[in-house]
Amino acid sequence: MKVEQQKKQQQSNTKMNTPNPPHVLILPFPFQGHINPALQFSRLLISKGLRVTLIVYAEITTELTQGQLGSLAVHFLSTHDDEEEEPAVQAGGFGFLDRFAKTVKKELPRVACEIERETGSGAACLVYDSVAPWALEVAREMNIPCASFFTQPCAVDAILYSYYEGRIRAPITDKEEKFRVDGMAEVSLAVHDLPSYLHDEDDEYAPECLALLAAQFSNVAGADWVFCNTFTALEEKIVHWMCNKFRFKAVGPTIPSIYLGKQLSSDDTCHEYGLSLFKAQHSPTYLKQWLDSQQPKSVVYVSFGSVASLSDKQTEEVAAALEKLDRPFLWVVRKSEQDKIPPGFVEDTSDRGLVVTWCCQLEVLAHASTVCFVTHCGWNSTIEALSMGVPMVAVPQFADQPTNAKFVEDVWGVGRDGEEKAMARSEEIEWGVVEVMEGERAKGIRKNAEKWKTLARAAVADGGSSDRNIEDFVDELVNLQLLKRLEL
Ligand SMILES: O=c1ccn([C@@H]2O[C@H](COP(=O)(O)OP(=O)(O)O[C@H]3O[C@H](CO)[C@@H](O)[C@H](O)[C@H]3O)[C@@H](O)[C@H]2O)c(=O)[nH]1
């Protein structure tokens, strides 16, 4: 072991052996795409010797129970007052937002006291989802430092910050306008490349969503740290720009280390230690056997994440593309979406395709038989594919997805962006898959995909940019705790 590595290991061991290591509370927004990075960030902190309790707002599910996920404690908060009200999280409504805020404000200080009684250590920091900026006040009332955690990339954050500061006005009506945004002036953005809520006048939820996203910046300058699930090499200039604005640290990719060529004692594969809000009808073993039975680099993986509800027409177009491609495929269609699949499709394609309600996406992306990913470009899916070197065919739907798709093709060169966002025709999907698999362009895409895979691994490796940022945060917390003890 190199001297530097030995020193790091010793330091880490010292933190591990601290009788009362700092205890961090992590509060994700109650959606799958926010819980996943928060959960994995928790594991990274645990691997550095901290204690962590993940606080999950439980309106989203009644099936999960309080407990431990390996070394991670999970605490579910529930809304006793509002039992009558319709759970709206999965339906995409906004009623739950107030209940979420009300419940956390009321319950979190009590939970922190409970944890302190049980473990002997008080909360040392609250890491809250950036879309819950009111949590900063909760931390201040609890008299603890706090960090805002962004689950979308810096490019998207920079655009939304421009909107927040009034440099972009919404709704954008001139569809020919071009944008250059502070922090990433070298990228020219068409209207359809921007987060959808800035310009999609047909989306009835756009104003509320935009307000929610703009509010991320309302008090972020006051947060003690600002984290983002990205890595420096991926968004170098924007990361530096963010560092000049906020106490910013890129800490990603926040995906289980086992998929990044590293094995932390604190984590394992996603289906063993995940916290999934969706049920898969097939066991992980069945899925693995199915993937194992396919040729290397042959399976087209298709998924639109945990929120997007495709139109009947878009679902038909995806199905038609898969029929015409005549290649093996694995398509995730959540249970609530299954009735949109054209009649007979599943039976007609069963010799080469599998339609599932949910799967462990990371296992699929990491599998040798997967060749490309037809994706909505939710940020987790995008950074997971980038980290595993899987080329993408973008079929963005809403929110940050169009911007992520633009970067996938034009900035990172790892796939094809859709011509007509939110409504991709079957030919476009079909050609996209062929383009990322065959010919000269595919070679370049594969080369870039390998490059980003290597850089993602380097970011989380010991001494890598994200690893160092997490170490620095942990050191700061340990020092703060020591100071607090000396003051007592
Ligand atoms: O069958 C599946 C499908 C998805 N996933 C996982 O679920 C997560 C999905 O996250 P993401 O790809 O970001 O999509 P959404 O669920 O749509 O995420 C929401 O949250 C993201 C982070 O804020 C945004 O980037 C998206 O636009 C927004 O829709 C990923 O970790 C996937 O690995 C599975 O494990 N199994």
Short mmCIF file of C-alpha atoms and ligand atoms in Angstrom, two decimals:
data_model
loop_
_atom_site.label_atom_id
_atom_site.label_comp_id
_atom_site.label_asym_id
_atom_site.label_seq_id
_atom_site.Cartn_x
_atom_site.Cartn_y
_atom_site.Cartn_z
CA MET A 1 0.00 0.00 0.00
CA LYS A 2 1.33 3.44 -0.88
CA VAL A 3 2.25 5.76 2.03
CA GLU A 4 -0.47 8.26 1.12
CA GLN A 5 -3.07 5.49 1.00
CA GLN A 6 -1.87 4.10 4.34
CA LYS A 7 -2.19 7.55 5.90
CA LYS A 8 -5.74 7.89 4.55
CA GLN A 9 -6.67 4.43 5.82
CA GLN A 10 -5.32 5.30 9.28
CA GLN A 11 -7.24 8.59 9.33
CA SER A 12 -10.38 6.81 8.27
CA ASN A 13 -9.84 4.15 10.94
CA THR A 14 -9.41 6.88 13.56
CA LYS A 15 -12.75 8.36 12.54
CA MET A 16 -14.29 4.89 12.53
CA ASN A 17 -13.01 4.29 16.05
CA THR A 18 -14.26 7.57 17.45
CA PRO A 19 -16.68 6.44 20.17
CA ASN A 20 -19.26 9.02 19.16
CA PRO A 21 -18.74 9.87 15.49
CA PRO A 22 -20.81 12.77 14.14
CA HIS A 23 -24.36 11.69 13.39
CA VAL A 24 -25.80 13.01 10.14
CA LEU A 25 -29.50 13.13 9.30
CA ILE A 26 -30.29 12.90 5.59
CA LEU A 27 -33.67 14.04 4.31
CA PRO A 28 -34.47 13.18 0.69
CA PHE A 29 -37.49 14.42 -1.22
CA PRO A 30 -39.87 11.42 -1.16
CA PHE A 31 -39.34 10.28 -4.76
CA GLN A 32 -37.29 7.32 -5.97
CA GLY A 33 -34.95 9.55 -8.01
CA HIS A 34 -34.13 11.52 -4.85
CA ILE A 35 -34.06 8.66 -2.34
CA ASN A 36 -31.51 6.66 -4.38
CA PRO A 37 -28.72 9.26 -4.40
CA ALA A 38 -29.45 10.21 -0.77
CA LEU A 39 -29.24 6.58 0.29
CA GLN A 40 -25.95 6.09 -1.50
CA PHE A 41 -24.52 9.34 -0.15
CA SER A 42 -25.44 8.02 3.30
CA ARG A 43 -23.40 4.90 2.64
CA LEU A 44 -20.42 6.98 1.51
CA LEU A 45 -20.53 8.95 4.76
CA ILE A 46 -20.78 5.74 6.77
CA SER A 47 -17.72 4.40 4.95
CA LYS A 48 -15.87 7.49 6.18
CA GLY A 49 -16.77 6.70 9.77
CA LEU A 50 -19.92 8.80 10.31
CA ARG A 51 -23.25 7.64 11.66
CA VAL A 52 -26.19 8.33 9.39
CA THR A 53 -29.94 8.15 9.71
CA LEU A 54 -31.93 8.43 6.50
CA ILE A 55 -35.24 10.17 7.15
CA VAL A 56 -37.90 9.01 4.70
CA TYR A 57 -41.28 10.66 4.49
CA ALA A 58 -43.61 7.69 4.66
CA GLU A 59 -46.70 8.90 2.85
CA ILE A 60 -45.09 7.38 -0.21
CA THR A 61 -45.36 3.88 1.08
CA THR A 62 -46.94 1.88 3.81
CA GLU A 63 -44.96 -1.24 3.02
CA LEU A 64 -41.57 -0.17 4.29
CA THR A 65 -40.90 -0.44 7.98
CA GLN A 66 -38.48 1.26 10.33
CA GLY A 67 -35.13 -0.33 10.50
CA GLN A 68 -31.63 -0.85 9.27
CA LEU A 69 -30.31 -1.27 5.76
CA GLY A 70 -26.97 -2.81 6.66
CA SER A 71 -25.16 -0.16 8.70
CA LEU A 72 -27.62 2.56 7.68
CA ALA A 73 -30.49 3.45 10.01
CA VAL A 74 -33.72 4.40 8.28
CA HIS A 75 -36.46 6.34 10.00
CA PHE A 76 -39.87 6.74 8.39
CA LEU A 77 -41.91 9.82 9.19
CA SER A 78 -45.65 9.59 8.89
CA THR A 79 -48.49 12.07 8.79
CA HIS A 80 -50.84 11.25 11.61
CA ASP A 81 -52.95 14.38 11.15
CA ASP A 82 -53.81 13.92 7.52
CA GLU A 83 -54.64 10.25 7.23
CA GLU A 84 -57.87 11.12 5.49
CA GLU A 85 -56.15 12.82 2.59
CA GLU A 86 -55.40 11.05 -0.63
CA PRO A 87 -51.70 10.11 -1.00
CA ALA A 88 -50.61 12.15 -3.99
CA VAL A 89 -46.90 11.52 -4.35
CA GLN A 90 -47.01 8.82 -6.95
CA ALA A 91 -49.91 10.42 -8.79
CA GLY A 92 -47.78 13.50 -9.37
CA GLY A 93 -50.06 15.88 -7.47
CA PHE A 94 -48.83 18.62 -5.19
CA GLY A 95 -51.00 18.13 -2.13
CA PHE A 96 -48.30 16.14 -0.38
CA LEU A 97 -45.77 19.01 -0.49
CA ASP A 98 -47.39 20.88 2.40
CA ARG A 99 -47.89 17.68 4.36
CA PHE A 100 -44.25 16.72 3.78
CA ALA A 101 -43.02 20.11 5.04
CA LYS A 102 -45.45 20.20 7.97
CA THR A 103 -44.57 16.68 9.07
CA VAL A 104 -40.81 17.19 8.86
CA LYS A 105 -40.96 20.51 10.71
CA LYS A 106 -42.99 18.94 13.48
CA GLU A 107 -41.38 15.51 13.71
CA LEU A 108 -37.69 15.95 12.87
CA PRO A 109 -36.59 17.68 16.11
CA ARG A 110 -38.41 14.97 18.09
CA VAL A 111 -36.79 12.19 16.04
CA ALA A 112 -33.38 13.78 16.56
CA CYS A 113 -33.91 13.74 20.35
CA GLU A 114 -35.03 10.10 20.16
CA ILE A 115 -31.92 9.18 18.19
CA GLU A 116 -29.75 11.04 20.68
CA ARG A 117 -31.31 9.12 23.57
CA GLU A 118 -30.79 5.80 21.78
CA THR A 119 -27.29 6.33 20.42
CA GLY A 120 -25.82 8.87 22.81
CA SER A 121 -24.92 11.20 19.96
CA GLY A 122 -26.90 14.26 18.95
CA ALA A 123 -27.42 15.17 15.31
CA ALA A 124 -24.32 16.90 13.93
CA CYS A 125 -25.76 17.99 10.58
CA LEU A 126 -28.88 17.88 8.45
CA VAL A 127 -28.39 17.12 4.76
CA TYR A 128 -31.65 18.07 3.07
CA ASP A 129 -32.90 17.78 -0.49
CA SER A 130 -32.41 21.06 -2.34
CA VAL A 131 -36.11 21.12 -3.26
CA ALA A 132 -36.98 21.31 0.44
CA PRO A 133 -35.20 24.63 1.24
CA TRP A 134 -37.40 25.18 4.30
CA ALA A 135 -35.38 22.39 5.95
CA LEU A 136 -32.55 24.90 6.39
CA GLU A 137 -34.73 26.69 8.94
CA VAL A 138 -35.46 23.39 10.69
CA ALA A 139 -31.70 22.82 11.03
CA ARG A 140 -31.18 26.34 12.33
CA GLU A 141 -33.90 25.82 14.94
CA MET A 142 -32.19 22.57 15.95
CA ASN A 143 -28.97 24.57 16.13
CA ILE A 144 -27.04 22.28 13.79
CA PRO A 145 -25.20 22.91 10.53
CA CYS A 146 -26.89 21.93 7.30
CA ALA A 147 -26.19 21.02 3.69
CA SER A 148 -28.38 21.26 0.63
CA PHE A 149 -28.17 18.23 -1.70
CA PHE A 150 -28.89 18.74 -5.43
CA THR A 151 -30.05 15.64 -7.31
CA GLN A 152 -29.86 17.22 -10.78
CA PRO A 153 -26.66 18.15 -12.61
CA CYS A 154 -24.86 21.49 -12.27
CA ALA A 155 -25.81 22.43 -15.85
CA VAL A 156 -29.49 22.28 -14.92
CA ASP A 157 -28.87 24.01 -11.60
CA ALA A 158 -27.05 26.84 -13.40
CA ILE A 159 -29.98 27.33 -15.81
CA LEU A 160 -32.51 27.35 -12.99
CA TYR A 161 -30.32 29.77 -11.06
CA SER A 162 -30.39 32.09 -14.09
CA TYR A 163 -34.17 31.89 -14.00
CA TYR A 164 -34.19 32.52 -10.24
CA GLU A 165 -31.99 35.60 -10.74
CA GLY A 166 -34.28 36.93 -13.48
CA ARG A 167 -31.88 36.48 -16.42
CA ILE A 168 -34.26 33.97 -18.01
CA ARG A 169 -37.95 34.74 -17.98
CA ALA A 170 -40.67 32.12 -18.16
CA PRO A 171 -42.73 30.95 -19.89
CA ILE A 172 -40.43 31.38 -22.87
CA THR A 173 -42.69 32.11 -25.83
CA ASP A 174 -40.13 32.81 -28.61
CA LYS A 175 -39.32 29.21 -29.49
CA GLU A 176 -36.40 30.33 -31.74
CA GLU A 177 -34.52 32.07 -28.92
CA LYS A 178 -31.02 30.81 -28.05
CA PHE A 179 -29.54 30.88 -24.57
CA ARG A 180 -26.07 31.04 -23.05
CA VAL A 181 -26.05 30.64 -19.32
CA ASP A 182 -23.50 31.85 -16.72
CA GLY A 183 -21.13 29.06 -15.79
CA MET A 184 -21.52 27.28 -19.15
CA ALA A 185 -21.39 30.08 -21.73
CA GLU A 186 -19.72 27.81 -24.29
CA VAL A 187 -22.93 25.74 -24.67
CA SER A 188 -25.62 27.23 -26.90
CA LEU A 189 -29.03 26.10 -25.73
CA ALA A 190 -32.18 26.06 -27.84
CA VAL A 191 -35.48 26.52 -26.02
CA HIS A 192 -36.24 22.79 -26.20
CA ASP A 193 -32.88 22.05 -24.48
CA LEU A 194 -33.91 23.95 -21.36
CA PRO A 195 -35.73 22.37 -18.40
CA SER A 196 -39.29 21.87 -19.67
CA TYR A 197 -40.99 23.98 -17.01
CA LEU A 198 -39.40 27.11 -18.50
CA HIS A 199 -41.20 26.75 -21.80
CA ASP A 200 -43.83 23.97 -21.77
CA GLU A 201 -47.04 25.95 -21.68
CA ASP A 202 -49.15 22.81 -22.07
CA ASP A 203 -47.97 21.37 -18.75
CA GLU A 204 -50.48 22.46 -16.12
CA TYR A 205 -47.98 21.69 -13.35
CA ALA A 206 -45.15 23.75 -14.94
CA PRO A 207 -45.63 26.95 -12.87
CA GLU A 208 -45.72 25.02 -9.57
CA CYS A 209 -42.73 22.86 -10.56
CA LEU A 210 -40.76 25.89 -11.64
CA ALA A 211 -41.52 27.65 -8.36
CA LEU A 212 -40.35 24.56 -6.46
CA LEU A 213 -37.09 24.41 -8.43
CA ALA A 214 -36.42 28.15 -8.23
CA ALA A 215 -36.92 28.01 -4.46
CA GLN A 216 -33.84 25.78 -4.24
CA PHE A 217 -31.80 28.98 -4.53
CA SER A 218 -33.83 31.11 -2.11
CA ASN A 219 -31.53 30.45 0.87
CA VAL A 220 -28.84 28.12 -0.50
CA ALA A 221 -26.14 30.75 0.06
CA GLY A 222 -26.83 30.27 3.76
CA ALA A 223 -26.28 26.50 3.71
CA ASP A 224 -23.03 25.36 5.30
CA TRP A 225 -22.39 23.02 2.37
CA VAL A 226 -23.97 22.44 -1.02
CA PHE A 227 -23.62 18.96 -2.48
CA CYS A 228 -24.44 17.71 -5.95
CA ASN A 229 -24.64 14.25 -7.48
CA THR A 230 -22.13 14.97 -10.22
CA PHE A 231 -18.34 14.82 -10.53
CA THR A 232 -15.86 17.53 -11.34
CA ALA A 233 -14.47 16.08 -14.58
CA LEU A 234 -17.98 15.74 -16.01
CA GLU A 235 -18.99 19.38 -15.52
CA GLU A 236 -15.65 21.01 -14.80
CA LYS A 237 -16.36 24.65 -15.68
CA ILE A 238 -19.83 24.68 -14.14
CA VAL A 239 -18.54 23.00 -11.00
CA HIS A 240 -15.90 25.72 -10.60
CA TRP A 241 -18.55 28.36 -11.21
CA MET A 242 -20.75 26.78 -8.51
CA CYS A 243 -17.74 26.65 -6.15
CA ASN A 244 -17.33 30.41 -6.58
CA LYS A 245 -20.98 30.97 -5.68
CA PHE A 246 -21.64 28.51 -2.88
CA ARG A 247 -19.79 26.21 -0.45
CA PHE A 248 -20.15 23.68 -3.21
CA LYS A 249 -18.88 20.09 -3.40
CA ALA A 250 -19.46 17.60 -6.21
CA VAL A 251 -19.84 14.22 -4.48
CA GLY A 252 -21.05 11.89 -7.24
CA PRO A 253 -21.72 9.61 -8.81
CA THR A 254 -23.73 8.55 -5.77
CA ILE A 255 -24.28 4.97 -6.87
CA PRO A 256 -23.22 1.84 -4.99
CA SER A 257 -19.44 1.56 -5.07
CA ILE A 258 -19.64 -2.04 -6.25
CA TYR A 259 -20.66 -0.67 -9.66
CA LEU A 260 -17.72 1.71 -9.70
CA GLY A 261 -14.92 -0.78 -9.30
CA LYS A 262 -14.71 -0.25 -5.56
CA GLN A 263 -16.23 -2.23 -2.70
CA LEU A 264 -17.09 -0.31 0.43
CA SER A 265 -17.89 -2.33 3.50
CA SER A 266 -21.02 -0.19 3.86
CA ASP A 267 -22.74 -1.13 0.62
CA ASP A 268 -23.76 -3.87 -1.73
CA THR A 269 -25.77 -4.33 -4.91
CA CYS A 270 -28.91 -2.25 -5.35
CA HIS A 271 -31.46 -5.01 -4.82
CA GLU A 272 -29.85 -6.18 -1.61
CA TYR A 273 -29.66 -2.80 0.05
CA GLY A 274 -31.97 -0.57 -1.99
CA LEU A 275 -35.09 1.20 -0.83
CA SER A 276 -37.47 0.69 -3.67
CA LEU A 277 -40.94 2.18 -3.86
CA PHE A 278 -41.85 -0.12 -6.74
CA LYS A 279 -42.38 -3.85 -6.90
CA ALA A 280 -40.66 -6.03 -9.47
CA GLN A 281 -42.68 -9.06 -10.59
CA HIS A 282 -39.51 -10.97 -11.49
CA SER A 283 -36.86 -11.93 -8.95
CA PRO A 284 -33.32 -10.52 -9.40
CA THR A 285 -32.17 -14.11 -10.06
CA TYR A 286 -34.70 -14.57 -12.88
CA LEU A 287 -33.60 -11.32 -14.46
CA LYS A 288 -29.93 -12.19 -14.14
CA GLN A 289 -30.55 -15.58 -15.76
CA TRP A 290 -32.41 -13.90 -18.61
CA LEU A 291 -29.57 -11.40 -19.16
CA ASP A 292 -26.97 -14.18 -18.87
CA SER A 293 -28.76 -16.10 -21.61
CA GLN A 294 -28.35 -13.20 -24.10
CA GLN A 295 -25.36 -12.52 -26.37
CA PRO A 296 -22.78 -10.01 -25.10
CA LYS A 297 -23.68 -6.42 -26.03
CA SER A 298 -27.02 -7.32 -27.59
CA VAL A 299 -29.79 -6.17 -25.22
CA VAL A 300 -31.49 -2.79 -25.67
CA TYR A 301 -32.53 -1.63 -22.19
CA VAL A 302 -35.54 0.74 -22.06
CA SER A 303 -36.75 2.62 -19.01
CA PHE A 304 -38.41 5.95 -18.25
CA GLY A 305 -37.68 6.12 -14.53
CA SER A 306 -40.08 6.35 -11.65
CA VAL A 307 -42.22 9.40 -12.44
CA ALA A 308 -42.82 9.84 -16.17
CA SER A 309 -46.19 8.69 -17.37
CA LEU A 310 -45.90 8.22 -21.12
CA SER A 311 -48.82 9.05 -23.37
CA ASP A 312 -50.52 6.07 -25.03
CA LYS A 313 -49.08 7.29 -28.32
CA GLN A 314 -45.51 7.49 -26.99
CA THR A 315 -45.81 3.99 -25.51
CA GLU A 316 -47.02 2.72 -28.90
CA GLU A 317 -44.05 4.37 -30.63
CA VAL A 318 -41.60 2.72 -28.22
CA ALA A 319 -43.28 -0.65 -28.77
CA ALA A 320 -43.19 -0.17 -32.56
CA ALA A 321 -39.48 0.70 -32.43
CA LEU A 322 -38.71 -2.44 -30.41
CA GLU A 323 -40.72 -4.56 -32.85
CA LYS A 324 -38.91 -3.13 -35.86
CA LEU A 325 -35.46 -3.36 -34.28
CA ASP A 326 -35.88 -7.13 -33.95
CA ARG A 327 -33.19 -7.32 -31.23
CA PRO A 328 -33.29 -8.54 -27.64
CA PHE A 329 -34.73 -5.92 -25.28
CA LEU A 330 -35.62 -5.39 -21.66
CA TRP A 331 -38.36 -2.78 -21.17
CA VAL A 332 -39.44 -1.46 -17.78
CA VAL A 333 -43.09 -0.48 -17.77
CA ARG A 334 -44.29 0.29 -14.25
CA LYS A 335 -47.43 -1.52 -13.10
CA SER A 336 -49.52 1.66 -13.37
CA GLU A 337 -48.43 2.06 -17.03
CA GLN A 338 -48.86 -1.51 -18.24
CA ASP A 339 -52.31 -1.04 -19.79
CA LYS A 340 -50.76 1.32 -22.36
CA ILE A 341 -48.74 -1.49 -23.96
CA PRO A 342 -50.31 -2.36 -27.32
CA PRO A 343 -52.33 -5.63 -27.18
CA GLY A 344 -50.31 -8.69 -28.22
CA PHE A 345 -46.94 -6.91 -28.04
CA VAL A 346 -45.63 -8.87 -25.04
CA GLU A 347 -46.64 -12.24 -26.51
CA ASP A 348 -45.42 -11.40 -30.03
CA THR A 349 -41.96 -10.39 -28.82
CA SER A 350 -41.50 -12.88 -25.98
CA ASP A 351 -38.88 -14.87 -27.92
CA ARG A 352 -36.42 -11.97 -27.62
CA GLY A 353 -37.88 -9.38 -25.26
CA LEU A 354 -38.87 -9.06 -21.64
CA VAL A 355 -41.26 -6.45 -20.23
CA VAL A 356 -40.92 -5.97 -16.48
CA THR A 357 -42.64 -3.71 -13.94
CA TRP A 358 -39.36 -2.79 -12.22
CA CYS A 359 -35.80 -4.11 -12.02
CA CYS A 360 -32.48 -3.33 -10.43
CA GLN A 361 -31.38 -0.90 -13.12
CA LEU A 362 -27.75 -0.86 -12.03
CA GLU A 363 -27.50 -4.63 -12.44
CA VAL A 364 -28.88 -4.28 -15.96
CA LEU A 365 -26.56 -1.43 -16.93
CA ALA A 366 -23.58 -3.29 -15.49
CA HIS A 367 -24.42 -6.54 -17.31
CA ALA A 368 -22.23 -7.58 -20.24
CA SER A 369 -25.24 -8.30 -22.48
CA THR A 370 -26.58 -4.71 -22.31
CA VAL A 371 -25.62 -2.68 -25.37
CA CYS A 372 -27.51 0.60 -24.98
CA PHE A 373 -30.09 2.42 -22.92
CA VAL A 374 -33.22 4.06 -24.33
CA THR A 375 -33.81 6.50 -21.50
CA HIS A 376 -35.88 9.50 -20.44
CA CYS A 377 -32.59 10.98 -19.13
CA GLY A 378 -33.62 11.43 -15.51
CA TRP A 379 -30.39 12.49 -13.88
CA ASN A 380 -29.84 9.24 -11.97
CA SER A 381 -30.35 7.15 -15.09
CA THR A 382 -28.01 9.44 -17.04
CA ILE A 383 -25.19 9.42 -14.51
CA GLU A 384 -25.63 5.67 -13.92
CA ALA A 385 -25.26 4.99 -17.66
CA LEU A 386 -22.31 7.40 -17.92
CA SER A 387 -20.62 5.66 -15.00
CA MET A 388 -21.11 2.25 -16.54
CA GLY A 389 -20.11 3.22 -20.05
CA VAL A 390 -23.50 2.46 -21.63
CA PRO A 391 -24.43 4.57 -24.72
CA MET A 392 -27.81 6.28 -24.52
CA VAL A 393 -30.73 7.02 -26.84
CA ALA A 394 -32.53 9.94 -25.24
CA VAL A 395 -36.30 10.17 -25.15
CA PRO A 396 -36.66 13.02 -22.63
CA GLN A 397 -40.07 13.77 -21.18
CA PHE A 398 -39.99 16.76 -18.82
CA ALA A 399 -38.12 18.67 -16.07
CA ASP A 400 -34.30 18.47 -16.39
CA GLN A 401 -34.46 15.59 -18.88
CA PRO A 402 -34.23 17.68 -22.12
CA THR A 403 -31.10 19.41 -20.81
CA ASN A 404 -29.51 16.13 -19.74
CA ALA A 405 -30.33 14.72 -23.20
CA LYS A 406 -28.68 17.72 -24.91
CA PHE A 407 -25.51 17.15 -22.85
CA VAL A 408 -25.58 13.38 -23.56
CA GLU A 409 -25.24 14.05 -27.28
CA ASP A 410 -23.52 17.41 -27.68
CA VAL A 411 -21.28 17.76 -24.65
CA TRP A 412 -20.40 14.25 -23.48
CA GLY A 413 -20.82 12.52 -26.85
CA VAL A 414 -22.32 9.37 -25.38
CA GLY A 415 -25.54 9.05 -27.30
CA ARG A 416 -28.34 10.45 -29.41
CA ASP A 417 -30.68 13.21 -28.34
CA GLY A 418 -34.26 13.24 -29.63
CA GLU A 419 -35.27 15.61 -32.42
CA GLU A 420 -38.72 16.14 -31.02
CA LYS A 421 -38.50 16.05 -27.27
CA ALA A 422 -41.36 14.48 -25.29
CA MET A 423 -42.75 12.72 -28.36
CA ALA A 424 -40.23 10.49 -30.11
CA ARG A 425 -41.44 8.66 -33.19
CA SER A 426 -40.65 4.97 -33.54
CA GLU A 427 -38.24 5.60 -36.47
CA GLU A 428 -36.30 8.07 -34.41
CA ILE A 429 -35.88 5.60 -31.54
CA GLU A 430 -35.03 2.81 -33.97
CA TRP A 431 -32.40 4.90 -35.82
CA GLY A 432 -31.05 6.17 -32.52
CA VAL A 433 -30.42 2.60 -31.35
CA VAL A 434 -28.79 1.64 -34.66
CA GLU A 435 -26.64 4.78 -34.58
CA VAL A 436 -25.25 4.14 -31.12
CA MET A 437 -24.59 0.47 -32.00
CA GLU A 438 -23.27 0.45 -35.55
CA GLY A 439 -20.97 2.48 -37.81
CA GLU A 440 -18.41 5.26 -37.37
CA ARG A 441 -20.53 7.38 -35.07
CA ALA A 442 -21.06 4.42 -32.74
CA LYS A 443 -17.30 3.96 -32.45
CA GLY A 444 -16.89 7.54 -31.23
CA ILE A 445 -19.81 7.15 -28.83
CA ARG A 446 -18.35 3.94 -27.39
CA LYS A 447 -14.95 5.60 -26.95
CA ASN A 448 -16.50 8.54 -25.11
CA ALA A 449 -18.62 6.19 -22.99
CA GLU A 450 -15.45 4.36 -21.90
CA LYS A 451 -13.76 7.68 -21.12
CA TRP A 452 -16.58 8.87 -18.83
CA LYS A 453 -16.75 5.47 -17.17
CA THR A 454 -13.04 5.73 -16.32
CA LEU A 455 -13.42 9.31 -15.08
CA ALA A 456 -16.47 8.46 -12.94
CA ARG A 457 -14.51 5.67 -11.28
CA ALA A 458 -11.53 7.99 -10.78
CA ALA A 459 -13.78 10.57 -9.05
CA VAL A 460 -14.89 8.12 -6.36
CA ALA A 461 -11.62 6.20 -6.05
CA ASP A 462 -9.55 6.95 -2.93
CA GLY A 463 -8.16 10.45 -3.38
CA GLY A 464 -10.45 11.17 -6.38
CA SER A 465 -12.25 14.54 -6.59
CA SER A 466 -15.57 13.39 -5.08
CA ASP A 467 -13.83 11.21 -2.50
CA ARG A 468 -11.72 14.18 -1.34
CA ASN A 469 -14.78 16.43 -1.18
CA ILE A 470 -16.54 13.92 1.05
CA GLU A 471 -13.41 13.51 3.21
CA ASP A 472 -13.21 17.30 3.63
CA PHE A 473 -16.84 17.45 4.72
CA VAL A 474 -16.32 14.62 7.21
CA ASP A 475 -13.18 16.29 8.61
CA GLU A 476 -15.04 19.57 9.01
CA LEU A 477 -17.86 17.83 10.87
CA VAL A 478 -15.44 15.96 13.16
CA ASN A 479 -13.66 19.23 13.95
CA LEU A 480 -16.94 21.02 14.61
CA GLN A 481 -17.96 18.26 17.01
CA LEU A 482 -14.62 18.46 18.83
CA LEU A 483 -14.98 22.23 19.15
CA LYS A 484 -18.50 21.83 20.49
CA ARG A 485 -17.27 19.37 23.13
CA LEU A 486 -14.46 21.73 24.16
CA GLU A 487 -17.00 24.53 24.55
CA LEU A 488 -19.18 22.43 26.86
O1 LIG B 1 -36.79 -0.38 -13.14
C1 LIG B 1 -36.14 0.52 -12.61
C2 LIG B 1 -36.21 1.87 -13.04
C3 LIG B 1 -35.46 2.81 -12.37
N1 LIG B 1 -34.66 2.43 -11.33
C4 LIG B 1 -33.87 3.44 -10.61
O2 LIG B 1 -34.71 4.55 -10.28
C5 LIG B 1 -33.98 5.75 -10.38
C6 LIG B 1 -34.72 6.66 -11.33
O3 LIG B 1 -34.18 7.96 -11.25
P1 LIG B 1 -34.07 8.94 -12.52
O4 LIG B 1 -33.43 8.25 -13.63
O5 LIG B 1 -33.40 10.20 -12.06
O6 LIG B 1 -35.54 9.18 -12.97
P2 LIG B 1 -36.86 9.70 -12.19
O7 LIG B 1 -37.33 8.65 -11.32
O8 LIG B 1 -37.74 10.17 -13.27
O9 LIG B 1 -36.29 10.96 -11.35
C7 LIG B 1 -36.82 12.24 -11.02
O10 LIG B 1 -35.78 12.83 -10.23
C8 LIG B 1 -34.54 13.04 -10.92
C9 LIG B 1 -33.57 13.65 -9.91
O11 LIG B 1 -34.03 14.88 -9.46
C10 LIG B 1 -34.73 13.93 -12.13
O12 LIG B 1 -33.50 14.06 -12.83
C11 LIG B 1 -35.82 13.34 -13.04
O13 LIG B 1 -36.05 14.19 -14.14
C12 LIG B 1 -37.09 13.16 -12.22
O14 LIG B 1 -38.14 12.64 -13.01
C13 LIG B 1 -32.58 5.40 -10.89
O15 LIG B 1 -31.69 5.37 -9.79
C14 LIG B 1 -32.75 3.99 -11.45
O16 LIG B 1 -31.60 3.20 -11.31
C15 LIG B 1 -34.57 1.13 -10.94
O17 LIG B 1 -33.82 0.77 -10.03
N2 LIG B 1 -35.33 0.21 -11.60
#
